[in-house]
CSV table of C-alpha atoms in Angstrom, one decimal:
chain,number,residue,atom,x,y,z
A,1,LEU,CA,0.0,0.0,0.0
A,2,LYS,CA,2.8,2.4,0.8
A,3,ALA,CA,4.6,1.7,-2.5
A,4,ALA,CA,1.3,2.3,-4.4
A,5,ASN,CA,0.8,5.6,-2.5
A,6,ILE,CA,4.3,6.8,-3.3
A,7,ILE,CA,3.8,6.1,-7.0
A,8,ARG,CA,0.4,7.8,-7.0
A,9,PHE,CA,1.7,10.9,-5.2
A,10,ALA,CA,4.5,11.1,-7.6
A,11,ASP,CA,2.0,10.9,-10.4
A,12,ARG,CA,-0.1,13.7,-9.0
A,13,ALA,CA,2.9,16.0,-8.4
A,14,LEU,CA,4.4,15.3,-11.8
A,15,LEU,CA,1.2,16.1,-13.6
A,16,GLU,CA,1.1,19.7,-12.5
A,17,LYS,CA,4.8,20.3,-13.0
A,18,LEU,CA,4.9,18.7,-16.5
A,19,LYS,CA,1.8,20.6,-17.7
A,20,ALA,CA,3.7,23.8,-17.1
A,21,LEU,CA,6.5,22.8,-19.5
A,22,SER,CA,4.4,22.9,-22.7
A,23,THR,CA,1.7,24.9,-24.5
A,24,MET,CA,0.2,21.6,-25.7
A,25,PRO,CA,0.0,19.8,-22.3
A,26,ASP,CA,-2.1,16.8,-23.5
A,27,LYS,CA,0.0,15.9,-26.5
A,28,PHE,CA,3.2,16.6,-24.5
A,29,LEU,CA,2.1,14.4,-21.6
A,30,ARG,CA,1.1,11.5,-23.9
A,31,SER,CA,4.6,11.5,-25.4
A,32,ILE,CA,7.0,12.2,-22.6
A,33,THR,CA,5.5,9.7,-20.1
A,34,ILE,CA,6.3,6.8,-22.5
A,35,SER,CA,8.8,4.5,-20.9
A,36,GLU,CA,12.0,3.5,-22.7
A,37,LYS,CA,11.3,-0.1,-21.4
A,38,PHE,CA,8.6,-2.4,-22.6
A,39,SER,CA,5.5,-2.8,-20.3
A,40,VAL,CA,4.9,-6.3,-19.1
A,41,SER,CA,2.0,-6.7,-21.6
A,42,LEU,CA,4.3,-5.7,-24.5
A,43,GLN,CA,7.1,-8.0,-23.2
A,44,GLU,CA,4.7,-10.9,-23.2
A,45,GLU,CA,3.3,-10.1,-26.6
A,46,LYS,CA,6.8,-9.7,-28.1
A,47,ALA,CA,7.9,-13.1,-26.6
A,48,LEU,CA,4.9,-14.8,-28.0
A,49,LEU,CA,5.3,-13.3,-31.5
A,50,GLU,CA,9.0,-14.2,-31.5
A,51,LEU,CA,8.1,-17.8,-30.6
A,52,ALA,CA,5.4,-17.8,-33.2
A,53,GLN,CA,7.9,-16.6,-35.8
A,54,TYR,CA,10.4,-19.4,-34.8
A,55,LEU,CA,7.7,-22.1,-35.0
A,56,LYS,CA,6.6,-20.9,-38.4
A,57,GLU,CA,10.1,-20.6,-39.8
A,58,GLU,CA,11.3,-23.9,-38.5
A,59,ALA,CA,8.0,-25.7,-39.3
A,60,VAL,CA,7.6,-26.8,-35.6
A,61,PRO,CA,4.0,-27.7,-34.8
A,62,VAL,CA,2.4,-25.7,-32.0
A,63,LEU,CA,1.4,-28.9,-30.2
A,64,SER,CA,5.0,-30.4,-30.3
A,65,THR,CA,7.1,-31.2,-27.3
A,66,GLN,CA,9.7,-28.6,-28.5
A,67,ALA,CA,7.0,-25.9,-28.6
A,68,SER,CA,5.5,-27.0,-25.3
A,69,GLN,CA,8.8,-26.4,-23.5
A,70,LYS,CA,9.2,-22.9,-24.9
A,71,ILE,CA,5.5,-22.1,-24.1
A,72,LYS,CA,6.1,-23.2,-20.5
A,73,LYS,CA,9.0,-20.7,-20.1
A,74,ILE,CA,6.7,-17.8,-21.2
A,75,MET,CA,3.8,-19.1,-19.2
A,76,ASP,CA,5.9,-19.3,-16.0
A,77,LYS,CA,6.9,-15.7,-16.4
A,78,TYR,CA,3.7,-14.1,-17.5
A,79,CYS,CA,0.7,-16.3,-16.6
A,80,TYR,CA,-0.1,-14.2,-13.5
A,81,SER,CA,-0.1,-10.9,-15.4
A,82,SER,CA,-3.8,-11.4,-16.0
A,83,LEU,CA,-4.6,-11.2,-12.3
A,84,GLY,CA,-6.4,-8.0,-11.4
A,85,TYR,CA,-8.9,-6.8,-8.8
A,86,TYR,CA,-11.8,-9.3,-9.3
A,87,ASN,CA,-10.4,-12.7,-8.4
A,88,GLU,CA,-9.3,-13.5,-12.0
A,89,LYS,CA,-7.5,-16.7,-12.8
A,90,PRO,CA,-4.0,-17.0,-14.2
A,91,LYS,CA,-3.6,-17.7,-17.9
A,92,ASP,CA,-3.3,-21.4,-18.6
A,93,ASN,CA,-1.6,-23.6,-21.3
A,94,GLU,CA,-4.8,-23.6,-23.3
A,95,TYR,CA,-4.7,-19.8,-23.5
A,96,TYR,CA,-1.1,-19.7,-24.8
A,97,LEU,CA,-1.8,-22.5,-27.3
A,98,ALA,CA,-4.8,-20.6,-28.8
A,99,THR,CA,-2.8,-17.3,-28.9
A,100,LEU,CA,0.2,-18.9,-30.6
A,101,LYS,CA,-2.0,-20.6,-33.2
A,102,GLU,CA,-3.7,-17.3,-34.0
A,103,MET,CA,-0.3,-15.5,-34.3
A,104,VAL,CA,1.1,-18.1,-36.6
A,105,LYS,CA,-2.0,-18.0,-38.7
A,106,LYS,CA,-2.0,-14.1,-39.0
A,107,GLY,CA,1.8,-13.9,-39.7
A,108,PRO,CA,4.0,-13.1,-36.7
A,109,GLU,CA,6.6,-11.3,-38.9
A,110,LYS,CA,4.1,-8.6,-39.9
A,111,GLN,CA,2.8,-8.2,-36.3
A,112,LEU,CA,6.4,-7.9,-34.9
A,113,LYS,CA,7.3,-5.3,-37.5
A,114,GLU,CA,4.1,-3.3,-36.7
A,115,LEU,CA,4.9,-3.6,-32.9
A,116,HIS,CA,8.5,-2.3,-33.3
A,117,GLN,CA,7.4,0.5,-35.7
A,118,ARG,CA,4.7,1.7,-33.3
A,119,ILE,CA,7.2,1.8,-30.4
A,120,LYS,CA,9.8,3.5,-32.5
A,121,LYS,CA,7.3,6.2,-33.6
A,122,ASP,CA,6.2,6.8,-30.0
A,123,LEU,CA,9.8,7.1,-28.7
A,124,SER,CA,10.7,9.4,-31.6
A,125,LYS,CA,7.8,11.8,-30.6
A,126,LYS,CA,9.0,11.7,-27.0
A,127,ARG,CA,12.6,12.6,-28.0
A,128,TYR,CA,11.3,15.5,-30.1
A,129,PHE,CA,9.6,17.1,-27.1
A,130,VAL,CA,12.5,16.3,-24.7
A,131,ARG,CA,15.1,18.0,-26.9
A,132,LYS,CA,13.3,21.3,-26.3
A,133,LEU,CA,13.5,21.1,-22.5
A,134,ASP,CA,16.0,22.5,-20.1
A,135,THR,CA,18.0,20.3,-17.7
A,136,GLN,CA,15.3,20.5,-15.0
A,137,GLY,CA,12.6,19.6,-17.5
A,138,LYS,CA,14.5,16.6,-18.7
A,139,LYS,CA,14.9,15.4,-15.2
A,140,LEU,CA,11.2,15.6,-14.7
A,141,VAL,CA,10.6,13.6,-17.9
A,142,THR,CA,13.1,10.9,-16.7
A,143,ILE,CA,11.2,10.6,-13.4
A,144,ALA,CA,7.8,10.5,-15.2
A,145,SER,CA,8.8,7.8,-17.7
A,146,THR,CA,10.6,5.8,-15.0
A,147,SER,CA,7.4,6.0,-12.8
A,148,THR,CA,5.4,4.7,-15.8
A,149,TYR,CA,7.6,1.6,-15.9
A,150,LEU,CA,7.7,1.2,-12.1
A,151,LYS,CA,3.9,1.4,-11.8
A,152,ASP,CA,3.5,-1.3,-14.4
A,153,TYR,CA,6.3,-3.4,-12.7
A,154,PHE,CA,4.7,-2.8,-9.3
A,155,LYS,CA,1.4,-4.3,-10.5
A,156,TYR,CA,3.1,-7.2,-12.1
A,157,SER,CA,5.0,-7.9,-8.9
A,158,ILE,CA,1.8,-7.7,-6.8
A,159,ASN,CA,0.2,-10.2,-9.3
A,160,LYS,CA,3.2,-12.5,-8.7
A,161,ILE,CA,2.8,-12.3,-5.0
A,162,GLU,CA,-0.9,-13.1,-5.2
A,163,TYR,CA,-0.2,-16.0,-7.5
A,164,CYS,CA,2.5,-17.5,-5.3
A,165,ALA,CA,0.4,-16.8,-2.1
A,166,GLU,CA,-2.6,-18.7,-3.3
A,167,PRO,CA,-1.5,-22.1,-2.0
A,168,LEU,CA,-0.7,-20.5,1.4
A,169,PHE,CA,-4.3,-19.0,1.6
A,170,GLU,CA,-5.7,-22.4,0.7
A,171,GLU,CA,-3.7,-24.1,3.5
A,172,ILE,CA,-4.7,-21.4,6.1
A,173,ALA,CA,-8.4,-21.7,5.1
A,174,LEU,CA,-8.2,-25.4,5.5
A,175,ARG,CA,-6.6,-25.2,9.0
A,176,VAL,CA,-9.0,-22.5,10.4
A,177,LYS,CA,-12.0,-23.9,8.5
A,178,VAL,CA,-13.1,-20.7,6.7
A,179,LYS,CA,-13.6,-19.9,3.1
A,180,LYS,CA,-10.5,-18.7,1.3
A,181,ASP,CA,-12.3,-15.5,-0.1
A,182,PHE,CA,-13.3,-14.6,3.5
A,183,LEU,CA,-9.8,-15.1,4.7
A,184,LYS,CA,-8.5,-12.6,2.1
A,185,ASP,CA,-10.6,-9.8,3.5
A,186,LEU,CA,-9.2,-10.1,7.0
A,187,LEU,CA,-6.7,-7.7,8.5
A,188,PRO,CA,-3.3,-9.3,9.3
A,189,GLU,CA,-4.0,-9.3,13.0
A,190,GLU,CA,-7.4,-11.0,12.5
A,191,ALA,CA,-5.8,-13.8,10.4
A,192,LYS,CA,-3.2,-14.3,13.1
A,193,LYS,CA,-5.9,-14.6,15.7
A,194,LEU,CA,-7.6,-17.3,13.7
A,195,LEU,CA,-4.3,-19.2,13.2
A,196,ASN,CA,-3.8,-19.1,17.0
A,197,GLY,CA,-7.2,-20.6,17.6
A,198,LYS,CA,-8.8,-17.3,18.8
A,199,LYS,CA,-12.1,-15.9,17.8
A,200,ILE,CA,-12.6,-12.7,15.7
A,201,ASP,CA,-15.6,-10.4,15.3
A,202,ILE,CA,-17.3,-11.8,12.2
A,203,ALA,CA,-20.0,-9.1,12.2
A,204,GLN,CA,-17.3,-6.4,12.2
A,205,VAL,CA,-15.6,-8.2,9.2
A,206,ASP,CA,-18.9,-8.4,7.3
A,207,LYS,CA,-19.5,-4.7,8.0
A,208,ARG,CA,-16.1,-3.8,6.7
A,209,ARG,CA,-16.5,-6.0,3.6
A,210,ASN,CA,-19.7,-4.1,2.7
A,211,HIS,CA,-18.4,-0.6,3.0
A,212,VAL,CA,-14.9,0.5,3.8
A,213,ILE,CA,-12.4,3.3,3.1
A,214,PHE,CA,-8.7,3.0,3.5
A,215,TYR,CA,-6.5,6.1,3.6
A,216,THR,CA,-3.0,7.0,4.6
A,217,LEU,CA,-2.1,10.1,6.5
A,218,HIS,CA,1.2,11.0,8.2
A,219,GLY,CA,2.6,7.6,7.4
A,220,LYS,CA,-0.2,5.7,9.1
A,221,THR,CA,-3.0,3.7,7.2
A,222,ARG,CA,-6.4,4.2,8.6
A,223,ILE,CA,-9.6,2.2,8.0
A,224,LEU,CA,-13.1,3.7,8.1
A,225,GLN,CA,-16.3,1.7,7.8
A,226,GLY,CA,-20.1,2.2,8.3
A,227,ASP,CA,-21.1,5.7,9.3
A,228,ALA,CA,-17.5,6.9,9.5
A,229,ALA,CA,-16.9,5.9,5.9
A,230,LYS,CA,-20.2,7.6,4.8
A,231,LYS,CA,-19.2,10.8,6.6
A,232,PHE,CA,-15.8,10.8,5.0
A,233,GLU,CA,-17.3,10.3,1.5
A,234,SER,CA,-19.8,13.1,1.9
A,235,ARG,CA,-17.1,15.5,3.2
A,236,TYR,CA,-14.1,14.7,0.9
A,237,LEU,CA,-15.3,12.8,-2.2
A,238,SER,CA,-17.0,14.5,-5.1
A,239,SER,CA,-20.8,14.1,-5.6
A,240,PHE,CA,-22.6,12.6,-8.5
A,241,ASP,CA,-24.7,14.9,-10.8
A,242,GLY,CA,-26.9,12.6,-12.9
A,243,GLU,CA,-27.9,15.4,-15.3
A,244,LYS,CA,-24.6,16.0,-17.0
A,245,THR,CA,-24.1,14.9,-20.6
A,246,GLU,CA,-20.6,16.4,-21.4
A,247,PHE,CA,-17.4,15.5,-19.5
A,248,LYS,CA,-13.9,16.7,-19.5
A,249,GLY,CA,-11.0,14.4,-18.8
A,250,ARG,CA,-7.3,14.1,-19.6
A,251,VAL,CA,-6.1,12.7,-23.0
A,252,ALA,CA,-4.2,9.5,-22.6
A,253,SER,CA,-4.1,8.5,-26.3
A,254,PRO,CA,-5.4,10.7,-29.2
A,255,GLY,CA,-8.2,10.0,-31.6
A,256,TYR,CA,-11.9,10.6,-32.3
A,257,VAL,CA,-14.6,8.0,-32.1
A,258,LYS,CA,-18.4,7.6,-31.9
A,259,GLY,CA,-19.9,4.4,-30.6
A,260,LYS,CA,-21.9,2.5,-28.1
A,261,ALA,CA,-20.8,2.5,-24.5
A,262,CYS,CA,-20.2,-0.7,-22.6
A,263,ILE,CA,-19.7,-0.4,-18.9
A,264,VAL,CA,-17.1,-3.0,-17.6
A,265,LEU,CA,-16.7,-3.0,-13.8
A,266,SER,CA,-15.3,-6.5,-13.5
A,267,SER,CA,-14.3,-9.6,-15.5
A,268,LYS,CA,-18.0,-10.7,-15.2
A,269,ASP,CA,-18.8,-8.0,-17.7
A,270,PHE,CA,-16.3,-9.0,-20.3
A,271,SER,CA,-18.8,-11.2,-22.2
A,272,ASN,CA,-21.0,-8.1,-22.8
A,273,PHE,CA,-18.3,-6.3,-24.6
A,274,LEU,CA,-18.4,-6.4,-28.4
A,275,GLU,CA,-15.9,-5.4,-31.1
A,276,GLY,CA,-16.0,-1.7,-31.7
A,277,ASP,CA,-17.7,-0.8,-28.4
A,278,ILE,CA,-16.4,2.1,-26.2
A,279,LEU,CA,-14.9,0.6,-23.1
A,280,VAL,CA,-16.0,2.5,-20.0
A,281,ALA,CA,-14.3,1.4,-16.8
A,282,PHE,CA,-13.2,2.6,-13.4
A,283,ASN,CA,-9.7,1.5,-14.3
A,284,THR,CA,-8.1,-1.4,-16.1
A,285,SER,CA,-5.8,-4.1,-15.1
A,286,PRO,CA,-3.8,-6.6,-17.2
A,287,ASP,CA,-6.8,-9.0,-17.6
A,288,PHE,CA,-8.6,-6.2,-19.5
A,289,VAL,CA,-6.1,-6.3,-22.4
A,290,PRO,CA,-8.1,-8.7,-24.6
A,291,ILE,CA,-11.2,-6.5,-24.6
A,292,MET,CA,-9.0,-3.3,-24.8
A,293,ARG,CA,-7.8,-4.6,-28.1
A,294,LYS,CA,-11.4,-4.8,-29.3
A,295,ALA,CA,-12.4,-1.3,-28.1
A,296,ALA,CA,-13.0,1.6,-30.4
A,297,ALA,CA,-12.1,3.9,-27.5
A,298,ILE,CA,-11.6,3.8,-23.8
A,299,VAL,CA,-13.0,6.1,-21.1
A,300,ALA,CA,-11.9,5.7,-17.4
A,301,GLU,CA,-12.6,7.2,-14.1
A,302,GLU,CA,-9.1,6.8,-12.8
A,303,GLY,CA,-6.0,7.6,-14.7
A,304,GLY,CA,-2.9,9.4,-13.8
A,305,ILE,CA,-0.1,9.9,-16.3
A,306,THR,CA,1.3,6.5,-15.3
A,307,ALA,CA,-2.0,4.6,-15.0
A,308,HIS,CA,-2.3,1.1,-16.6
A,309,VAL,CA,-5.1,2.3,-18.8
A,310,ALA,CA,-3.1,5.3,-20.0
A,311,VAL,CA,0.0,3.3,-20.7
A,312,LEU,CA,-1.8,0.4,-22.5
A,313,SER,CA,-4.1,2.7,-24.6
A,314,ARG,CA,-1.0,4.5,-25.9
A,315,GLU,CA,0.8,1.2,-26.7
A,316,LEU,CA,-2.3,-0.2,-28.5
A,317,GLY,CA,-3.0,3.1,-30.3
A,318,ILE,CA,-6.6,3.3,-29.0
A,319,PRO,CA,-8.2,6.7,-28.3
A,320,CYS,CA,-8.5,7.1,-24.5
A,321,VAL,CA,-9.7,9.8,-22.1
A,322,VAL,CA,-9.1,9.3,-18.4
A,323,GLY,CA,-9.8,11.0,-15.1
A,324,ILE,CA,-13.6,11.5,-15.4
A,325,GLU,CA,-15.1,11.0,-12.0
A,326,HIS,CA,-18.3,8.9,-11.8
A,327,ILE,CA,-18.3,8.2,-15.6
A,328,THR,CA,-19.2,4.6,-15.0
A,329,SER,CA,-22.4,5.9,-13.4
A,330,TYR,CA,-23.2,8.7,-15.9
A,331,LEU,CA,-22.9,6.3,-18.9
A,332,LYS,CA,-25.1,3.3,-19.4
A,333,ASP,CA,-24.7,0.3,-21.7
A,334,GLY,CA,-25.8,1.1,-25.2
A,335,ASP,CA,-25.5,4.9,-24.9
A,336,LEU,CA,-24.3,6.5,-28.1
A,337,VAL,CA,-21.2,8.4,-27.1
A,338,GLU,CA,-18.7,10.7,-28.7
A,339,VAL,CA,-15.1,10.4,-27.5
A,340,ASP,CA,-12.9,13.3,-28.6
A,341,ALA,CA,-9.6,12.1,-27.3
A,342,ASN,CA,-7.8,15.0,-29.0
A,343,LYS,CA,-9.5,17.4,-26.6
A,344,GLY,CA,-10.3,15.1,-23.7
A,345,ILE,CA,-14.1,15.5,-24.1
A,346,VAL,CA,-16.7,12.8,-23.8
A,347,LYS,CA,-20.4,13.5,-24.8
A,348,ILE,CA,-23.6,11.5,-24.5
A,349,LEU,CA,-25.2,11.9,-27.9
A,350,LYS,CA,-28.2,9.6,-27.3
A,351,LYS,CA,-29.2,7.7,-24.2
A,352,SER,CA,-30.1,4.0,-24.6
């Protein structure tokens, strides 16, 4: 939590400082926050495309023992990158086989070339802007692009911890005779009590699971629930105005699109998403990538300059506007929406 807060605070502070460095803040921010290092998603895609190219050139069947050994190396490194916020499952061998078959069929050479060309173009734009900056400005850009990479690597590392910890949770749940999902919602001291054969306040846990706010102040993490959480929300968090039809956010990736909105709040909503829909989400995580690839545009509530949705939309070349509070409540499935990701404006043209 502390690591996440540090990255988030850096994001907020950088945003204001970087905006002051250019007369075209949106275009400038899009370019200079691109990391020189590949994101985890791009690393995985590149590894799979290179394997697909090898299998095709050497005429090695995807279902062969030789291919299976190489797939396992990739799977061991990236299978948990699909984990997110909604109890998703890691990618399995079946997923990697299907992906490889599709890549071999479409032609990995062309896909690899397009991938490298897109990255080269993005980095060229970034260097164009950086050349015009003074020493202090260049330092800020270095911090921003490094933060972009660190945020992505942080999420990947958390996913790995979750993946490796799963057997531990299963064993603890078995010993203390509770459901694994319930165990994951406990505070550390509550889990320790159960392991030591002591009772915990189940009603208090259920109350916290239904409505809770975590915040960090002066180095200490505090937990609010029930009436205290509601009071905090009414005092410090913005209210929802259901009459608005036009919204201003920050451009993460440029473009202009009209289309139907599809609200995706968890992996349970993935099946509702159709090719060419506008993806509307609170935020995205690595498991969203397959539907992000099908999206005509992306609109998100969260989204600092180093957010997953901002980074991935740029890498995929999909128009994206971020930082619009309550947008998942304003928009409904099927609404006809205009996304002007050149100006950061989203409009409801026709309600469903």
